[in-house]
Structure formats: structure tokens, C-alpha cells
Amino acid sequence: MQRLGTNNKIGKTWWVAGVSLFLGIIVLSCDSKPKQVEGDIPQYVSATLPVERFQQKLDSAKNAVVLDVRTPEELEGGYIKGAINIDFNAKGFREKMERLDRDATYFVYCASGKRSRKAADMMEGMGFKRVYDLEGGFTDWDSKGLPSLRPPH
């Protein structure tokens, strides 16, 4: 008499298939990010938003900080009212970011959206809870005729 799963080829095949299925389910169920349960408030938000949505979020946000990561020369073309400037390309950028309040809601922009996305990713990695990046940067903001200020000359 043969025992199932030892000398029986069909038994071995089913055993291997079962173990493979079990391991596959375990691997697929593992996710590096926690799932959001409907109604829960996510702990961290980092998103790139189109101009209109960025402005809506900014207008309705509490504890908002507008962060312009462009160079001082780029500021000459205008900036969003209330923005603080920390040049992404300048020495000491990360150290300056370390001093910011991680519980505030940040609205980050640059000229085109590339540096601000890098800054937002960095901020997320540093534990900032709410970071919104302006898709298309100040160029898109300005082209839509949204409010901006020009430095005095």
C-alpha cells in the first residue's frame, strides 16, 4: 500500500501545488504600505496635484506652508503669496528642511515640478505628514493667471 504524498506522483504534484499556492498568497498579501480603511485618515499624504486642485487644497488648508524651492534668480519672475524660499540646489537644503514643522501641511513648488517632486519625496522620507507638490510648477500656475507677487525692484 502506498502512502499519499510520498511515492505517489499525483500526491506529490498536489502537495507541491498546494505549498506553492500557499506561499504565493502569503507573498501577494504582503504590502509595503499600510492599507487605508475607509473612513480612516491616512497618517502621511504626499501627492502631485494639478494647478487648480493645488490652489483649492491651499485655500482650504489649515496650518499651510507654501514652500518655493527655486533659486533666488527664479523668484524674480514671481512667486506665490506667502511662500518661503529654500533653494533646492543650495548647500544646506536638507539641514534647512530638518528645522521645519513636520505636522504642518506643505505646498511645494519650483519652476516646472521636477525639483519640487524631489523635495516632496525627501520630505516624505523625513517624516513630513502632508506634502502637496504643484504639477507643472510656477510656470503652470503663472500661465493660468493665478495670483502671484513680483519682488520690488
PDB file of C-alpha atoms in Angstrom:
ATOM      1  CA  MET A   1       0.000   0.000   0.000  1.00  0.00           C
ATOM      2  CA  GLN A   2       1.321   3.459  -0.961  1.00  0.00           C
ATOM      3  CA  ARG A   3       1.010   6.479   1.304  1.00  0.00           C
ATOM      4  CA  LEU A   4      -0.354   9.640  -0.300  1.00  0.00           C
ATOM      5  CA  GLY A   5       2.334  12.255  -0.923  1.00  0.00           C
ATOM      6  CA  THR A   6       5.382  10.014  -0.651  1.00  0.00           C
ATOM      7  CA  ASN A   7       5.667   7.608  -3.581  1.00  0.00           C
ATOM      8  CA  ASN A   8       2.540   8.657  -5.410  1.00  0.00           C
ATOM      9  CA  LYS A   9       3.347  11.098  -8.280  1.00  0.00           C
ATOM     10  CA  ILE A  10      -0.149  12.615  -8.197  1.00  0.00           C
ATOM     11  CA  GLY A  11       0.072  13.118  -4.439  1.00  0.00           C
ATOM     12  CA  LYS A  12       3.444  14.848  -4.744  1.00  0.00           C
ATOM     13  CA  THR A  13       2.107  17.093  -7.514  1.00  0.00           C
ATOM     14  CA  TRP A  14      -0.875  18.163  -5.385  1.00  0.00           C
ATOM     15  CA  TRP A  15       1.356  18.713  -2.360  1.00  0.00           C
ATOM     16  CA  VAL A  16       3.784  20.926  -4.355  1.00  0.00           C
ATOM     17  CA  ALA A  17       0.851  22.824  -5.924  1.00  0.00           C
ATOM     18  CA  GLY A  18      -0.713  23.400  -2.503  1.00  0.00           C
ATOM     19  CA  VAL A  19       2.511  24.661  -0.948  1.00  0.00           C
ATOM     20  CA  SER A  20       3.166  26.901  -3.967  1.00  0.00           C
ATOM     21  CA  LEU A  21      -0.337  28.365  -3.782  1.00  0.00           C
ATOM     22  CA  PHE A  22       0.016  28.978  -0.047  1.00  0.00           C
ATOM     23  CA  LEU A  23       3.376  30.748  -0.474  1.00  0.00           C
ATOM     24  CA  GLY A  24       2.031  32.768  -3.393  1.00  0.00           C
ATOM     25  CA  ILE A  25      -0.884  34.008  -1.299  1.00  0.00           C
ATOM     26  CA  ILE A  26       1.479  34.968   1.527  1.00  0.00           C
ATOM     27  CA  VAL A  27       3.796  36.908  -0.821  1.00  0.00           C
ATOM     28  CA  LEU A  28       0.937  38.718  -2.587  1.00  0.00           C
ATOM     29  CA  SER A  29      -0.752  39.670   0.657  1.00  0.00           C
ATOM     30  CA  CYS A  30       2.391  41.387   1.935  1.00  0.00           C
ATOM     31  CA  ASP A  31       2.378  45.076   1.066  1.00  0.00           C
ATOM     32  CA  SER A  32       4.993  47.646   1.981  1.00  0.00           C
ATOM     33  CA  LYS A  33       2.371  50.349   2.624  1.00  0.00           C
ATOM     34  CA  PRO A  34      -0.416  50.052   5.150  1.00  0.00           C
ATOM     35  CA  LYS A  35      -3.898  49.793   3.681  1.00  0.00           C
ATOM     36  CA  GLN A  36      -6.275  52.644   4.351  1.00  0.00           C
ATOM     37  CA  VAL A  37      -9.554  51.551   5.840  1.00  0.00           C
ATOM     38  CA  GLU A  38     -12.482  53.597   4.569  1.00  0.00           C
ATOM     39  CA  GLY A  39     -13.056  56.480   6.937  1.00  0.00           C
ATOM     40  CA  ASP A  40      -9.526  56.423   8.347  1.00  0.00           C
ATOM     41  CA  ILE A  41      -7.352  59.487   7.976  1.00  0.00           C
ATOM     42  CA  PRO A  42      -4.038  58.499   6.406  1.00  0.00           C
ATOM     43  CA  GLN A  43      -1.001  59.295   8.512  1.00  0.00           C
ATOM     44  CA  TYR A  44       1.022  60.578   5.570  1.00  0.00           C
ATOM     45  CA  VAL A  45      -0.033  62.252   2.339  1.00  0.00           C
ATOM     46  CA  SER A  46       2.333  63.088  -0.479  1.00  0.00           C
ATOM     47  CA  ALA A  47       0.737  63.926  -3.817  1.00  0.00           C
ATOM     48  CA  THR A  48       1.410  65.846  -7.002  1.00  0.00           C
ATOM     49  CA  LEU A  49      -1.610  67.979  -7.833  1.00  0.00           C
ATOM     50  CA  PRO A  50      -2.618  69.901 -10.957  1.00  0.00           C
ATOM     51  CA  VAL A  51      -2.768  73.695 -10.560  1.00  0.00           C
ATOM     52  CA  GLU A  52      -6.494  74.007  -9.858  1.00  0.00           C
ATOM     53  CA  ARG A  53      -6.526  71.237  -7.238  1.00  0.00           C
ATOM     54  CA  PHE A  54      -3.321  72.587  -5.650  1.00  0.00           C
ATOM     55  CA  GLN A  55      -4.957  76.011  -5.262  1.00  0.00           C
ATOM     56  CA  GLN A  56      -8.173  74.505  -3.836  1.00  0.00           C
ATOM     57  CA  LYS A  57      -6.220  72.492  -1.265  1.00  0.00           C
ATOM     58  CA  LEU A  58      -4.088  75.527  -0.394  1.00  0.00           C
ATOM     59  CA  ASP A  59      -7.135  77.757   0.065  1.00  0.00           C
ATOM     60  CA  SER A  60      -8.813  75.264   2.411  1.00  0.00           C
ATOM     61  CA  ALA A  61      -5.767  74.054   4.354  1.00  0.00           C
ATOM     62  CA  LYS A  62      -5.126  74.809   7.988  1.00  0.00           C
ATOM     63  CA  ASN A  63      -1.531  75.243   9.119  1.00  0.00           C
ATOM     64  CA  ALA A  64      -0.398  75.596   5.467  1.00  0.00           C
ATOM     65  CA  VAL A  65       3.165  76.447   4.486  1.00  0.00           C
ATOM     66  CA  VAL A  66       3.930  77.376   0.878  1.00  0.00           C
ATOM     67  CA  LEU A  67       7.471  76.294   0.072  1.00  0.00           C
ATOM     68  CA  ASP A  68       9.217  77.633  -3.039  1.00  0.00           C
ATOM     69  CA  VAL A  69      12.326  75.539  -3.794  1.00  0.00           C
ATOM     70  CA  ARG A  70      13.560  77.655  -6.725  1.00  0.00           C
ATOM     71  CA  THR A  71      16.730  79.728  -6.919  1.00  0.00           C
ATOM     72  CA  PRO A  72      16.694  83.382  -5.837  1.00  0.00           C
ATOM     73  CA  GLU A  73      17.078  84.360  -9.507  1.00  0.00           C
ATOM     74  CA  GLU A  74      13.935  82.420 -10.420  1.00  0.00           C
ATOM     75  CA  LEU A  75      11.964  84.335  -7.773  1.00  0.00           C
ATOM     76  CA  GLU A  76      12.410  87.470  -9.888  1.00  0.00           C
ATOM     77  CA  GLY A  77       9.722  86.090 -12.226  1.00  0.00           C
ATOM     78  CA  GLY A  78       7.189  85.973  -9.395  1.00  0.00           C
ATOM     79  CA  TYR A  79       6.126  83.761  -6.515  1.00  0.00           C
ATOM     80  CA  ILE A  80       3.000  82.563  -4.723  1.00  0.00           C
ATOM     81  CA  LYS A  81       1.912  84.867  -1.902  1.00  0.00           C
ATOM     82  CA  GLY A  82       3.240  83.803   1.492  1.00  0.00           C
ATOM     83  CA  ALA A  83       5.857  81.433   0.077  1.00  0.00           C
ATOM     84  CA  ILE A  84       9.094  80.839   1.914  1.00  0.00           C
ATOM     85  CA  ASN A  85      12.087  80.159  -0.284  1.00  0.00           C
ATOM     86  CA  ILE A  86      14.546  77.347   0.374  1.00  0.00           C
ATOM     87  CA  ASP A  87      16.675  76.794  -2.733  1.00  0.00           C
ATOM     88  CA  PHE A  88      16.724  73.069  -3.553  1.00  0.00           C
ATOM     89  CA  ASN A  89      20.104  73.419  -5.281  1.00  0.00           C
ATOM     90  CA  ALA A  90      21.772  75.363  -2.464  1.00  0.00           C
ATOM     91  CA  LYS A  91      24.135  73.849   0.051  1.00  0.00           C
ATOM     92  CA  GLY A  92      22.356  73.064   3.305  1.00  0.00           C
ATOM     93  CA  PHE A  93      18.916  72.404   1.763  1.00  0.00           C
ATOM     94  CA  ARG A  94      18.344  69.232   3.786  1.00  0.00           C
ATOM     95  CA  GLU A  95      19.505  70.878   7.020  1.00  0.00           C
ATOM     96  CA  LYS A  96      17.020  73.720   6.489  1.00  0.00           C
ATOM     97  CA  MET A  97      14.253  71.197   5.827  1.00  0.00           C
ATOM     98  CA  GLU A  98      15.119  69.403   9.091  1.00  0.00           C
ATOM     99  CA  ARG A  99      14.141  72.553  11.024  1.00  0.00           C
ATOM    100  CA  LEU A 100      10.595  72.704   9.573  1.00  0.00           C
ATOM    101  CA  ASP A 101       7.478  71.580  11.449  1.00  0.00           C
ATOM    102  CA  ARG A 102       6.577  68.067  10.262  1.00  0.00           C
ATOM    103  CA  ASP A 103       2.946  68.489  11.321  1.00  0.00           C
ATOM    104  CA  ALA A 104       2.247  71.450   9.002  1.00  0.00           C
ATOM    105  CA  THR A 105       0.699  71.000   5.559  1.00  0.00           C
ATOM    106  CA  TYR A 106       3.251  71.865   2.861  1.00  0.00           C
ATOM    107  CA  PHE A 107       2.548  73.120  -0.641  1.00  0.00           C
ATOM    108  CA  VAL A 108       5.809  72.773  -2.553  1.00  0.00           C
ATOM    109  CA  TYR A 109       6.649  74.185  -5.962  1.00  0.00           C
ATOM    110  CA  CYS A 110       9.547  75.006  -8.247  1.00  0.00           C
ATOM    111  CA  ALA A 111       9.636  76.256 -11.848  1.00  0.00           C
ATOM    112  CA  SER A 112       8.436  73.103 -13.633  1.00  0.00           C
ATOM    113  CA  GLY A 113       7.689  70.490 -10.956  1.00  0.00           C
ATOM    114  CA  LYS A 114      10.860  68.383 -11.064  1.00  0.00           C
ATOM    115  CA  ARG A 115      12.748  69.793  -8.077  1.00  0.00           C
ATOM    116  CA  SER A 116       9.584  70.167  -6.029  1.00  0.00           C
ATOM    117  CA  ARG A 117       8.742  66.477  -6.596  1.00  0.00           C
ATOM    118  CA  LYS A 118      12.249  65.556  -5.416  1.00  0.00           C
ATOM    119  CA  ALA A 119      11.825  67.849  -2.408  1.00  0.00           C
ATOM    120  CA  ALA A 120       8.400  66.327  -1.625  1.00  0.00           C
ATOM    121  CA  ASP A 121       9.857  62.819  -1.809  1.00  0.00           C
ATOM    122  CA  MET A 122      12.669  63.885   0.506  1.00  0.00           C
ATOM    123  CA  MET A 123      10.177  65.428   2.929  1.00  0.00           C
ATOM    124  CA  GLU A 124       8.087  62.268   2.951  1.00  0.00           C
ATOM    125  CA  GLY A 125      11.221  60.274   3.785  1.00  0.00           C
ATOM    126  CA  MET A 126      11.972  62.710   6.606  1.00  0.00           C
ATOM    127  CA  GLY A 127       8.569  62.143   8.198  1.00  0.00           C
ATOM    128  CA  PHE A 128       6.591  65.171   6.993  1.00  0.00           C
ATOM    129  CA  LYS A 129       2.919  64.239   7.207  1.00  0.00           C
ATOM    130  CA  ARG A 130       1.236  66.275   4.451  1.00  0.00           C
ATOM    131  CA  VAL A 131       3.108  67.407   1.353  1.00  0.00           C
ATOM    132  CA  TYR A 132       1.495  68.568  -1.891  1.00  0.00           C
ATOM    133  CA  ASP A 133       3.607  69.165  -4.977  1.00  0.00           C
ATOM    134  CA  LEU A 134       2.497  71.571  -7.742  1.00  0.00           C
ATOM    135  CA  GLU A 135       2.372  69.736 -11.069  1.00  0.00           C
ATOM    136  CA  GLY A 136       3.956  71.919 -13.750  1.00  0.00           C
ATOM    137  CA  GLY A 137       5.384  74.243 -11.113  1.00  0.00           C
ATOM    138  CA  PHE A 138       5.153  78.023 -11.039  1.00  0.00           C
ATOM    139  CA  THR A 139       5.211  78.062 -14.848  1.00  0.00           C
ATOM    140  CA  ASP A 140       1.752  76.420 -14.955  1.00  0.00           C
ATOM    141  CA  TRP A 141       0.494  78.492 -12.009  1.00  0.00           C
ATOM    142  CA  ASP A 142       1.503  81.737 -13.726  1.00  0.00           C
ATOM    143  CA  SER A 143       0.197  80.662 -17.155  1.00  0.00           C
ATOM    144  CA  LYS A 144      -3.278  80.165 -15.625  1.00  0.00           C
ATOM    145  CA  GLY A 145      -3.208  83.741 -14.335  1.00  0.00           C
ATOM    146  CA  LEU A 146      -3.411  82.699 -10.700  1.00  0.00           C
ATOM    147  CA  PRO A 147      -2.401  85.239  -8.041  1.00  0.00           C
ATOM    148  CA  SER A 148       1.307  85.820  -7.658  1.00  0.00           C
ATOM    149  CA  LEU A 149       3.598  88.538  -6.431  1.00  0.00           C
ATOM    150  CA  ARG A 150       6.641  90.099  -8.044  1.00  0.00           C
ATOM    151  CA  PRO A 151       9.589  91.251  -5.933  1.00  0.00           C
ATOM    152  CA  PRO A 152      10.065  95.030  -5.750  1.00  0.00           C
ATOM    153  CA  HIS A 153      12.934  96.472  -7.777  1.00  0.00           C
TER     154      HIS A 153
END
